[in-house]
PDB file of C-alpha atoms and ligand atoms in Angstrom:
ATOM      1  CA  MET C   1     -47.583 -22.464  79.379  1.00 95.00           C
ATOM      2  CA  ARG C   2     -47.775 -20.810  75.988  1.00 97.00           C
ATOM      3  CA  ILE C   3     -46.350 -22.432  72.899  1.00 98.00           C
ATOM      4  CA  GLY C   4     -46.048 -20.987  69.418  1.00 98.00           C
ATOM      5  CA  VAL C   5     -46.222 -23.527  66.589  1.00 98.00           C
ATOM      6  CA  PHE C   6     -45.170 -22.487  63.107  1.00 98.00           C
ATOM      7  CA  ASP C   7     -45.411 -23.966  59.620  1.00 98.00           C
ATOM      8  CA  SER C   8     -45.818 -22.762  56.058  1.00 98.00           C
ATOM      9  CA  GLY C   9     -49.356 -24.164  56.151  1.00 98.00           C
ATOM     10  CA  LEU C  10     -51.468 -26.833  57.777  1.00 98.00           C
ATOM     11  CA  GLY C  11     -48.887 -29.625  57.806  1.00 98.00           C
ATOM     12  CA  GLY C  12     -47.553 -28.512  61.195  1.00 98.00           C
ATOM     13  CA  LEU C  13     -50.880 -29.392  62.793  1.00 98.00           C
ATOM     14  CA  SER C  14     -49.470 -32.935  62.876  1.00 98.00           C
ATOM     15  CA  THR C  15     -46.737 -31.615  65.172  1.00 98.00           C
ATOM     16  CA  LEU C  16     -49.279 -29.741  67.269  1.00 98.00           C
ATOM     17  CA  LEU C  17     -51.154 -33.024  67.773  1.00 98.00           C
ATOM     18  CA  ALA C  18     -47.948 -34.680  69.001  1.00 98.00           C
ATOM     19  CA  CYS C  19     -47.367 -31.804  71.454  1.00 98.00           C
ATOM     20  CA  LEU C  20     -50.956 -32.103  72.708  1.00 98.00           C
ATOM     21  CA  ARG C  21     -50.292 -35.685  73.792  1.00 98.00           C
ATOM     22  CA  TYR C  22     -47.656 -34.434  76.235  1.00 98.00           C
ATOM     23  CA  LEU C  23     -48.914 -30.928  77.024  1.00 98.00           C
ATOM     24  CA  PRO C  24     -52.707 -31.129  76.642  1.00 98.00           C
ATOM     25  CA  SER C  25     -53.547 -28.046  78.659  1.00 96.00           C
ATOM     26  CA  ALA C  26     -50.937 -25.627  77.303  1.00 97.00           C
ATOM     27  CA  GLU C  27     -52.108 -22.631  75.282  1.00 97.00           C
ATOM     28  CA  TYR C  28     -51.038 -22.980  71.673  1.00 98.00           C
ATOM     29  CA  ARG C  29     -50.728 -20.355  69.037  1.00 97.00           C
ATOM     30  CA  PHE C  30     -50.511 -21.920  65.591  1.00 98.00           C
ATOM     31  CA  PHE C  31     -49.381 -19.784  62.669  1.00 98.00           C
ATOM     32  CA  GLY C  32     -49.424 -21.003  59.068  1.00 98.00           C
ATOM     33  CA  ASP C  33     -47.665 -18.759  56.578  1.00 98.00           C
ATOM     34  CA  VAL C  34     -49.886 -19.795  53.696  1.00 98.00           C
ATOM     35  CA  ALA C  35     -49.270 -16.507  51.866  1.00 98.00           C
ATOM     36  CA  HIS C  36     -45.728 -17.690  51.155  1.00 98.00           C
ATOM     37  CA  ALA C  37     -46.239 -21.441  50.912  1.00 98.00           C
ATOM     38  CA  PRO C  38     -44.761 -23.652  49.745  1.00 98.00           C
ATOM     39  CA  TYR C  39     -41.467 -22.977  51.465  1.00 98.00           C
ATOM     40  CA  GLY C  40     -39.811 -26.011  49.928  1.00 98.00           C
ATOM     41  CA  ASP C  41     -39.069 -24.422  46.579  1.00 97.00           C
ATOM     42  CA  LYS C  42     -37.916 -21.032  47.949  1.00 98.00           C
ATOM     43  CA  ASP C  43     -34.505 -19.576  48.641  1.00 98.00           C
ATOM     44  CA  PRO C  44     -33.292 -20.451  52.173  1.00 98.00           C
ATOM     45  CA  GLN C  45     -32.534 -16.767  52.917  1.00 98.00           C
ATOM     46  CA  VAL C  46     -36.130 -15.814  52.215  1.00 98.00           C
ATOM     47  CA  VAL C  47     -37.496 -18.699  54.302  1.00 98.00           C
ATOM     48  CA  ARG C  48     -35.159 -17.558  57.086  1.00 98.00           C
ATOM     49  CA  ARG C  49     -36.671 -14.059  56.970  1.00 98.00           C
ATOM     50  CA  TRP C  50     -40.285 -15.318  57.028  1.00 98.00           C
ATOM     51  CA  THR C  51     -39.498 -17.706  59.881  1.00 98.00           C
ATOM     52  CA  ALA C  52     -37.795 -14.892  61.834  1.00 98.00           C
ATOM     53  CA  GLU C  53     -40.896 -12.724  61.371  1.00 98.00           C
ATOM     54  CA  ALA C  54     -43.163 -15.452  62.711  1.00 98.00           C
ATOM     55  CA  TYR C  55     -40.782 -15.996  65.618  1.00 98.00           C
ATOM     56  CA  GLU C  56     -40.904 -12.264  66.488  1.00 97.00           C
ATOM     57  CA  ARG C  57     -44.681 -12.377  66.520  1.00 96.00           C
ATOM     58  CA  PHE C  58     -44.649 -15.363  68.850  1.00 98.00           C
ATOM     59  CA  LEU C  59     -42.271 -13.571  71.205  1.00 97.00           C
ATOM     60  CA  ALA C  60     -44.533 -10.500  71.194  1.00 97.00           C
ATOM     61  CA  ALA C  61     -47.423 -12.805  72.142  1.00 96.00           C
ATOM     62  CA  GLY C  62     -45.446 -13.964  75.192  1.00 97.00           C
ATOM     63  CA  VAL C  63     -44.820 -17.583  74.310  1.00 98.00           C
ATOM     64  CA  ASP C  64     -42.596 -19.797  76.483  1.00 98.00           C
ATOM     65  CA  ALA C  65     -41.309 -21.829  73.533  1.00 98.00           C
ATOM     66  CA  VAL C  66     -41.405 -21.781  69.759  1.00 98.00           C
ATOM     67  CA  VAL C  67     -41.920 -24.971  67.775  1.00 98.00           C
ATOM     68  CA  LEU C  68     -40.844 -24.898  64.144  1.00 98.00           C
ATOM     69  CA  ALA C  69     -43.327 -27.505  62.949  1.00 98.00           C
ATOM     70  CA  CYS C  70     -41.676 -27.426  59.565  1.00 98.00           C
ATOM     71  CA  ASN C  71     -38.551 -29.315  58.525  1.00 98.00           C
ATOM     72  CA  THR C  72     -37.924 -26.721  55.815  1.00 98.00           C
ATOM     73  CA  ALA C  73     -38.029 -23.703  58.160  1.00 98.00           C
ATOM     74  CA  THR C  74     -35.855 -25.616  60.638  1.00 98.00           C
ATOM     75  CA  SER C  75     -33.290 -26.312  57.935  1.00 97.00           C
ATOM     76  CA  ALA C  76     -33.183 -22.658  56.866  1.00 97.00           C
ATOM     77  CA  ALA C  77     -33.670 -20.766  60.113  1.00 97.00           C
ATOM     78  CA  ALA C  78     -33.372 -22.692  63.396  1.00 97.00           C
ATOM     79  CA  ALA C  79     -29.644 -22.182  63.989  1.00 96.00           C
ATOM     80  CA  PRO C  80     -29.495 -18.385  63.536  1.00 96.00           C
ATOM     81  CA  LEU C  81     -32.703 -17.859  65.527  1.00 97.00           C
ATOM     82  CA  ARG C  82     -31.418 -19.927  68.439  1.00 97.00           C
ATOM     83  CA  GLU C  83     -28.333 -17.736  68.761  1.00 95.00           C
ATOM     84  CA  GLN C  84     -30.310 -14.873  70.230  1.00 89.00           C
ATOM     85  CA  SER C  85     -33.524 -16.410  71.494  1.00 97.00           C
ATOM     86  CA  PRO C  86     -34.665 -15.934  75.097  1.00 97.00           C
ATOM     87  CA  VAL C  87     -37.039 -18.917  74.742  1.00 98.00           C
ATOM     88  CA  PRO C  88     -36.359 -22.465  73.533  1.00 98.00           C
ATOM     89  CA  ILE C  89     -36.766 -22.988  69.797  1.00 98.00           C
ATOM     90  CA  LEU C  90     -37.580 -26.567  68.889  1.00 98.00           C
ATOM     91  CA  GLY C  91     -37.077 -27.549  65.277  1.00 98.00           C
ATOM     92  CA  LEU C  92     -38.138 -30.601  63.335  1.00 96.00           C
ATOM     93  CA  GLU C  93     -35.498 -32.744  61.763  1.00 92.00           C
ATOM     94  CA  PRO C  94     -36.241 -35.761  59.599  1.00 96.00           C
ATOM     95  CA  ALA C  95     -36.254 -38.818  61.920  1.00 97.00           C
ATOM     96  CA  ILE C  96     -33.284 -40.394  60.160  1.00 97.00           C
ATOM     97  CA  LYS C  97     -31.401 -41.310  63.306  1.00 95.00           C
ATOM     98  CA  LYS C  98     -34.328 -43.244  64.692  1.00 96.00           C
ATOM     99  CA  ALA C  99     -34.840 -45.063  61.385  1.00 97.00           C
ATOM    100  CA  LEU C 100     -31.134 -45.927  61.105  1.00 97.00           C
ATOM    101  CA  ASP C 101     -31.025 -47.173  64.703  1.00 96.00           C
ATOM    102  CA  VAL C 102     -34.053 -49.424  64.327  1.00 97.00           C
ATOM    103  CA  GLU C 103     -33.621 -50.705  60.778  1.00 97.00           C
ATOM    104  CA  SER C 104     -30.664 -52.538  59.317  1.00 95.00           C
ATOM    105  CA  GLY C 105     -31.376 -51.836  55.639  1.00 96.00           C
ATOM    106  CA  PRO C 106     -31.655 -48.764  53.421  1.00 98.00           C
ATOM    107  CA  ILE C 107     -33.801 -45.783  54.336  1.00 98.00           C
ATOM    108  CA  LEU C 108     -35.831 -43.628  51.967  1.00 98.00           C
ATOM    109  CA  LEU C 109     -36.287 -40.026  53.080  1.00 98.00           C
ATOM    110  CA  LEU C 110     -39.003 -37.845  51.550  1.00 98.00           C
ATOM    111  CA  ALA C 111     -38.719 -34.091  52.089  1.00 98.00           C
ATOM    112  CA  THR C 112     -38.955 -30.741  50.349  1.00 98.00           C
ATOM    113  CA  THR C 113     -36.333 -29.602  47.862  1.00 98.00           C
ATOM    114  CA  LEU C 114     -34.961 -27.037  50.319  1.00 98.00           C
ATOM    115  CA  THR C 115     -34.574 -29.657  53.056  1.00 98.00           C
ATOM    116  CA  VAL C 116     -32.986 -32.206  50.713  1.00 98.00           C
ATOM    117  CA  ARG C 117     -30.469 -29.692  49.358  1.00 98.00           C
ATOM    118  CA  GLY C 118     -29.814 -27.991  52.702  1.00 97.00           C
ATOM    119  CA  ASP C 119     -26.531 -27.975  54.612  1.00 96.00           C
ATOM    120  CA  LYS C 120     -28.400 -29.124  57.701  1.00 95.00           C
ATOM    121  CA  LEU C 121     -29.337 -32.469  56.171  1.00 97.00           C
ATOM    122  CA  ARG C 122     -25.840 -32.895  54.738  1.00 97.00           C
ATOM    123  CA  ALA C 123     -24.335 -32.298  58.181  1.00 96.00           C
ATOM    124  CA  LEU C 124     -26.834 -34.675  59.807  1.00 94.00           C
ATOM    125  CA  LEU C 125     -25.970 -37.449  57.353  1.00 96.00           C
ATOM    126  CA  GLN C 126     -22.237 -36.868  57.818  1.00 96.00           C
ATOM    127  CA  ARG C 127     -22.559 -37.089  61.604  1.00 94.00           C
ATOM    128  CA  MET C 128     -24.234 -40.504  61.594  1.00 93.00           C
ATOM    129  CA  ASP C 129     -22.376 -43.703  60.922  1.00 90.00           C
ATOM    130  CA  GLY C 130     -23.260 -45.216  57.565  1.00 91.00           C
ATOM    131  CA  ALA C 131     -25.981 -42.660  56.890  1.00 95.00           C
ATOM    132  CA  GLN C 132     -24.548 -41.418  53.620  1.00 94.00           C
ATOM    133  CA  GLN C 133     -24.539 -44.950  52.219  1.00 96.00           C
ATOM    134  CA  ARG C 134     -27.885 -46.031  53.621  1.00 97.00           C
ATOM    135  CA  VAL C 135     -30.129 -42.982  53.245  1.00 98.00           C
ATOM    136  CA  ARG C 136     -31.538 -41.855  49.925  1.00 98.00           C
ATOM    137  CA  ALA C 137     -33.147 -38.399  50.147  1.00 98.00           C
ATOM    138  CA  VAL C 138     -35.806 -37.664  47.545  1.00 98.00           C
ATOM    139  CA  ALA C 139     -37.315 -34.205  47.064  1.00 98.00           C
ATOM    140  CA  CYS C 140     -41.081 -34.174  46.529  1.00 98.00           C
ATOM    141  CA  PRO C 141     -42.049 -30.883  44.862  1.00 98.00           C
ATOM    142  CA  GLY C 142     -45.820 -30.589  44.559  1.00 98.00           C
ATOM    143  CA  LEU C 143     -46.720 -33.142  47.235  1.00 98.00           C
ATOM    144  CA  MET C 144     -47.180 -30.548  49.967  1.00 98.00           C
ATOM    145  CA  GLU C 145     -49.651 -28.698  47.745  1.00 98.00           C
ATOM    146  CA  ILE C 146     -51.796 -31.826  47.287  1.00 98.00           C
ATOM    147  CA  VAL C 147     -52.044 -32.299  51.054  1.00 98.00           C
ATOM    148  CA  GLU C 148     -52.596 -28.607  51.796  1.00 97.00           C
ATOM    149  CA  ALA C 149     -55.420 -28.218  49.264  1.00 96.00           C
ATOM    150  CA  GLN C 150     -57.241 -31.454  50.186  1.00 93.00           C
ATOM    151  CA  THR C 151     -59.511 -31.294  47.165  1.00 94.00           C
ATOM    152  CA  THR C 152     -62.092 -34.071  47.015  1.00 95.00           C
ATOM    153  CA  ASP C 153     -59.689 -36.361  45.151  1.00 97.00           C
ATOM    154  CA  TRP C 154     -56.513 -35.507  47.085  1.00 97.00           C
ATOM    155  CA  ARG C 155     -55.916 -39.089  48.166  1.00 96.00           C
ATOM    156  CA  ALA C 156     -56.088 -40.235  44.544  1.00 98.00           C
ATOM    157  CA  GLN C 157     -53.742 -37.420  43.522  1.00 98.00           C
ATOM    158  CA  ALA C 158     -51.316 -38.399  46.263  1.00 98.00           C
ATOM    159  CA  GLU C 159     -51.473 -42.024  45.171  1.00 98.00           C
ATOM    160  CA  SER C 160     -50.637 -41.063  41.575  1.00 98.00           C
ATOM    161  CA  TYR C 161     -47.758 -38.978  42.911  1.00 98.00           C
ATOM    162  CA  TRP C 162     -46.517 -41.985  44.848  1.00 98.00           C
ATOM    163  CA  ARG C 163     -46.819 -44.350  41.880  1.00 98.00           C
ATOM    164  CA  GLU C 164     -45.238 -42.068  39.323  1.00 98.00           C
ATOM    165  CA  ARG C 165     -42.515 -40.300  41.285  1.00 98.00           C
ATOM    166  CA  LEU C 166     -41.691 -42.260  44.414  1.00 98.00           C
ATOM    167  CA  LEU C 167     -42.434 -45.910  43.718  1.00 98.00           C
ATOM    168  CA  PRO C 168     -39.460 -46.217  41.292  1.00 98.00           C
ATOM    169  CA  HIS C 169     -37.129 -45.193  44.157  1.00 98.00           C
ATOM    170  CA  PHE C 170     -38.876 -47.594  46.496  1.00 98.00           C
ATOM    171  CA  VAL C 171     -38.588 -50.516  44.073  1.00 98.00           C
ATOM    172  CA  GLU C 172     -34.931 -49.827  43.341  1.00 98.00           C
ATOM    173  CA  LEU C 173     -33.839 -49.179  46.942  1.00 98.00           C
ATOM    174  CA  ARG C 174     -36.066 -51.693  48.770  1.00 98.00           C
ATOM    175  CA  PRO C 175     -35.931 -49.575  51.946  1.00 98.00           C
ATOM    176  CA  LYS C 176     -36.639 -50.924  55.410  1.00 98.00           C
ATOM    177  CA  GLY C 177     -37.685 -47.485  56.616  1.00 98.00           C
ATOM    178  CA  LEU C 178     -39.521 -44.550  55.062  1.00 98.00           C
ATOM    179  CA  VAL C 179     -38.909 -41.195  56.761  1.00 98.00           C
ATOM    180  CA  LEU C 180     -41.522 -38.483  56.287  1.00 98.00           C
ATOM    181  CA  GLY C 181     -39.361 -35.351  56.386  1.00 98.00           C
ATOM    182  CA  CYS C 182     -42.136 -32.811  55.894  1.00 98.00           C
ATOM    183  CA  THR C 183     -45.020 -32.277  58.288  1.00 98.00           C
ATOM    184  CA  HIS C 184     -47.493 -32.181  55.415  1.00 98.00           C
ATOM    185  CA  TYR C 185     -46.616 -35.748  54.435  1.00 98.00           C
ATOM    186  CA  CYS C 186     -47.576 -36.908  57.936  1.00 98.00           C
ATOM    187  CA  TRP C 187     -51.206 -36.338  56.977  1.00 98.00           C
ATOM    188  CA  LEU C 188     -50.706 -39.187  54.489  1.00 98.00           C
ATOM    189  CA  GLU C 189     -49.070 -41.504  56.997  1.00 98.00           C
ATOM    190  CA  ASP C 190     -51.760 -44.191  56.834  1.00 97.00           C
ATOM    191  CA  ALA C 191     -51.658 -44.112  53.016  1.00 98.00           C
ATOM    192  CA  PHE C 192     -47.853 -44.409  53.035  1.00 98.00           C
ATOM    193  CA  ARG C 193     -48.131 -47.423  55.341  1.00 98.00           C
ATOM    194  CA  ASP C 194     -50.452 -49.102  52.844  1.00 98.00           C
ATOM    195  CA  TRP C 195     -48.239 -48.237  49.878  1.00 98.00           C
ATOM    196  CA  VAL C 196     -44.982 -49.474  51.385  1.00 98.00           C
ATOM    197  CA  GLY C 197     -46.487 -52.585  52.990  1.00 98.00           C
ATOM    198  CA  PRO C 198     -45.421 -54.434  56.158  1.00 97.00           C
ATOM    199  CA  GLY C 199     -41.724 -54.761  55.217  1.00 97.00           C
ATOM    200  CA  CYS C 200     -41.029 -51.050  55.589  1.00 98.00           C
ATOM    201  CA  ARG C 201     -41.720 -48.947  58.681  1.00 98.00           C
ATOM    202  CA  VAL C 202     -42.794 -45.297  58.458  1.00 98.00           C
ATOM    203  CA  TYR C 203     -41.078 -42.659  60.636  1.00 98.00           C
ATOM    204  CA  ASP C 204     -41.575 -38.983  61.376  1.00 98.00           C
ATOM    205  CA  GLY C 205     -40.067 -36.542  63.861  1.00 98.00           C
ATOM    206  CA  ASN C 206     -43.190 -35.278  65.594  1.00 98.00           C
ATOM    207  CA  ASP C 207     -43.138 -37.439  68.718  1.00 98.00           C
ATOM    208  CA  GLY C 208     -39.408 -36.850  69.189  1.00 97.00           C
ATOM    209  CA  LEU C 209     -39.921 -33.106  68.953  1.00 98.00           C
ATOM    210  CA  ALA C 210     -42.767 -33.168  71.469  1.00 98.00           C
ATOM    211  CA  ARG C 211     -40.643 -35.123  73.959  1.00 98.00           C
ATOM    212  CA  HIS C 212     -37.773 -32.725  73.418  1.00 98.00           C
ATOM    213  CA  LEU C 213     -40.144 -29.805  74.025  1.00 98.00           C
ATOM    214  CA  TRP C 214     -41.079 -31.320  77.372  1.00 98.00           C
ATOM    215  CA  ARG C 215     -37.415 -31.739  78.306  1.00 98.00           C
ATOM    216  CA  ARG C 216     -36.625 -28.136  77.406  1.00 97.00           C
ATOM    217  CA  LEU C 217     -39.578 -26.799  79.392  1.00 97.00           C
ATOM    218  CA  TYR C 218     -39.322 -28.975  82.504  1.00 97.00           C
ATOM    219  CA  GLY C 219     -35.757 -30.297  82.503  1.00 98.00           C
ATOM    220  CA  THR C 220     -36.924 -33.896  82.971  1.00 98.00           C
ATOM    221  CA  GLU C 221     -37.627 -36.810  80.645  1.00 98.00           C
ATOM    222  CA  ALA C 222     -41.123 -36.661  79.194  1.00 98.00           C
ATOM    223  CA  PRO C 223     -43.693 -39.058  80.617  1.00 97.00           C
ATOM    224  CA  ALA C 224     -45.448 -41.536  78.335  1.00 98.00           C
ATOM    225  CA  PRO C 225     -47.723 -39.679  75.917  1.00 97.00           C
ATOM    226  CA  GLY C 226     -51.353 -39.440  76.893  1.00 97.00           C
ATOM    227  CA  ALA C 227     -54.502 -39.573  74.791  1.00 97.00           C
ATOM    228  CA  LEU C 228     -55.345 -36.506  72.749  1.00 98.00           C
ATOM    229  CA  PRO C 229     -57.512 -34.050  74.685  1.00 98.00           C
ATOM    230  CA  GLN C 230     -61.082 -33.614  73.451  1.00 97.00           C
ATOM    231  CA  VAL C 231     -60.707 -29.856  73.655  1.00 97.00           C
ATOM    232  CA  ALA C 232     -57.487 -27.912  73.074  1.00 98.00           C
ATOM    233  CA  ARG C 233     -56.690 -24.243  73.560  1.00 97.00           C
ATOM    234  CA  VAL C 234     -55.373 -23.197  70.167  1.00 97.00           C
ATOM    235  CA  GLN C 235     -55.334 -19.805  68.518  1.00 97.00           C
ATOM    236  CA  LEU C 236     -55.209 -20.378  64.769  1.00 97.00           C
ATOM    237  CA  GLU C 237     -53.589 -17.665  62.644  1.00 97.00           C
ATOM    238  CA  PHE C 238     -52.791 -17.560  58.937  1.00 98.00           C
ATOM    239  CA  SER C 239     -51.056 -15.011  56.743  1.00 98.00           C
ATOM    240  CA  ALA C 240     -53.682 -15.400  53.988  1.00 98.00           C
ATOM    241  CA  GLN C 241     -57.077 -17.072  53.382  1.00 97.00           C
ATOM    242  CA  ARG C 242     -57.738 -16.650  57.097  1.00 97.00           C
ATOM    243  CA  GLU C 243     -61.309 -17.876  57.350  1.00 96.00           C
ATOM    244  CA  GLU C 244     -60.918 -20.765  54.991  1.00 97.00           C
ATOM    245  CA  LYS C 245     -57.681 -21.965  56.594  1.00 97.00           C
ATOM    246  CA  THR C 246     -59.032 -21.584  60.122  1.00 97.00           C
ATOM    247  CA  GLN C 247     -62.009 -23.742  59.190  1.00 96.00           C
ATOM    248  CA  GLN C 248     -59.803 -26.254  57.443  1.00 97.00           C
ATOM    249  CA  ALA C 249     -57.421 -26.450  60.428  1.00 98.00           C
ATOM    250  CA  SER C 250     -60.302 -26.901  62.880  1.00 97.00           C
ATOM    251  CA  ALA C 251     -61.692 -29.668  60.682  1.00 97.00           C
ATOM    252  CA  TRP C 252     -58.316 -31.430  60.478  1.00 97.00           C
ATOM    253  CA  LEU C 253     -57.976 -31.357  64.267  1.00 98.00           C
ATOM    254  CA  ALA C 254     -61.592 -32.448  64.694  1.00 97.00           C
ATOM    255  CA  SER C 255     -60.843 -35.412  62.424  1.00 97.00           C
ATOM    256  CA  ARG C 256     -58.490 -36.557  65.204  1.00 97.00           C
ATOM    257  CA  GLY C 257     -61.118 -35.905  67.860  1.00 97.00           C
ATOM    258  CA  VAL C 258     -59.745 -32.535  69.040  1.00 98.00           C
ATOM    259  CA  LEU C 259     -62.051 -29.533  69.237  1.00 97.00           C
ATOM    260  CA  VAL C 260     -60.467 -26.101  69.227  1.00 96.00           C
ATOM    261  CA  GLU C 261     -61.227 -23.649  71.973  1.00 92.00           C
ATOM    262  CA  ARG C 262     -59.563 -20.345  71.216  1.00 78.00           C
ATOM    263  CA  ALA C 263     -56.569 -19.735  73.459  1.00 61.00           C
ATOM    264  CA  GLY C 264     -56.971 -16.894  75.932  1.00 54.00           C
ATOM    265  CA  MET C 265     -53.874 -14.939  74.865  1.00 50.00           C
ATOM    266  CA  ALA C 266     -54.121 -11.257  74.083  1.00 46.00           C
ATOM    267  CA  ARG C 267     -55.001 -11.017  70.424  1.00 48.00           C
ATOM    268  CA  PRO C 268     -52.057  -9.641  68.476  1.00 48.00           C
ATOM    269  CA  ARG C 269     -52.483  -7.544  65.350  1.00 47.00           C
ATOM    270  CA  PRO C 270     -53.156  -9.851  62.392  1.00 52.00           C
ATOM    271  CA  PHE C 271     -50.271 -11.090  60.309  1.00 49.00           C
ATOM    272  CA  THR C 272     -49.985  -8.935  57.233  1.00 47.00           C
ATOM    273  CA  ARG C 273     -47.234  -9.370  54.760  1.00 44.00           C
ATOM    274  CA  GLY C 274     -46.373  -8.414  51.254  1.00 38.00           C
TER     275      GLY C 274
HETATM  276  N1  LIG Z   1     -44.448 -28.560  56.143  1.00 81.09           N
HETATM  277  C1  LIG Z   1     -43.162 -28.128  55.725  1.00 81.09           C
HETATM  278  C2  LIG Z   1     -42.052 -29.088  56.144  1.00 81.09           C
HETATM  279  O1  LIG Z   1     -42.188 -29.770  57.135  1.00 81.09           O
HETATM  280  C3  LIG Z   1     -42.920 -27.529  54.387  1.00 81.09           C
HETATM  281  C4  LIG Z   1     -43.837 -27.577  53.255  1.00 81.09           C
HETATM  282  C5  LIG Z   1     -43.544 -26.456  52.263  1.00 81.09           C
HETATM  283  O2  LIG Z   1     -43.943 -25.333  52.544  1.00 81.09           O
HETATM  284  O3  LIG Z   1     -42.890 -26.722  51.235  1.00 81.09           O
HETATM  285  O4  LIG Z   1     -41.009 -29.139  55.536  1.00 81.09           O
END
């Protein structure tokens, strides 16, 4: 089983980890389009083109499924790509439904500007009972960059971001659920839990996507997730800063106890873009 996993950068490794709990021995090809990141402040048409290019490369590499490990790319590109795709395309959506089902109070959603302004989110909120009244969506420009760079003081930078730009929403809304609608923010999940305290639960869409991936591949409900494998077959590819990003990605996965063994797929020509 070969699975292509795509994000604008390293954030989507959080989705890869979720997939590894269900499909530990699949071969993964992870592509981070760091040359064009962040996606969140770009025009949806342009993000659609970049996502389509990554998708084509995955198809050429013979994948059995494509995972858009990026809420922003899903918002801009999942629907048109699905129309013609011979393989399943799984996209990440903010886990609003889950949060609304579990919690009875307001929900704070954090996502990129493109996701917050996108038709996809609007449609999602319209489809769910009470969602428009209960969910406040807040765009977080600049937060992805803090996580992606992981400078020595990135946690402190993220905490300042939280205090200055997000805490006012939190205090005013008093949400019962916080939805992380960008895969980069998932790398701050433990910090978010501390900041919001025990009265507010933190949600993301990674586990739901991984279970959906299983269903699409095998046509049955996914089993309970297993432990992360100690070694995973992952081919790491980036559209810029290749060595640095590959090292960074390996270190992020190693921080969760997963060592990368390069996947055995035929090596495609490197991603080069203008
Ligand atoms: N990680 C991406 C997401 O889930 C987007 C970050 C960005 O490039 O702005 O939305």
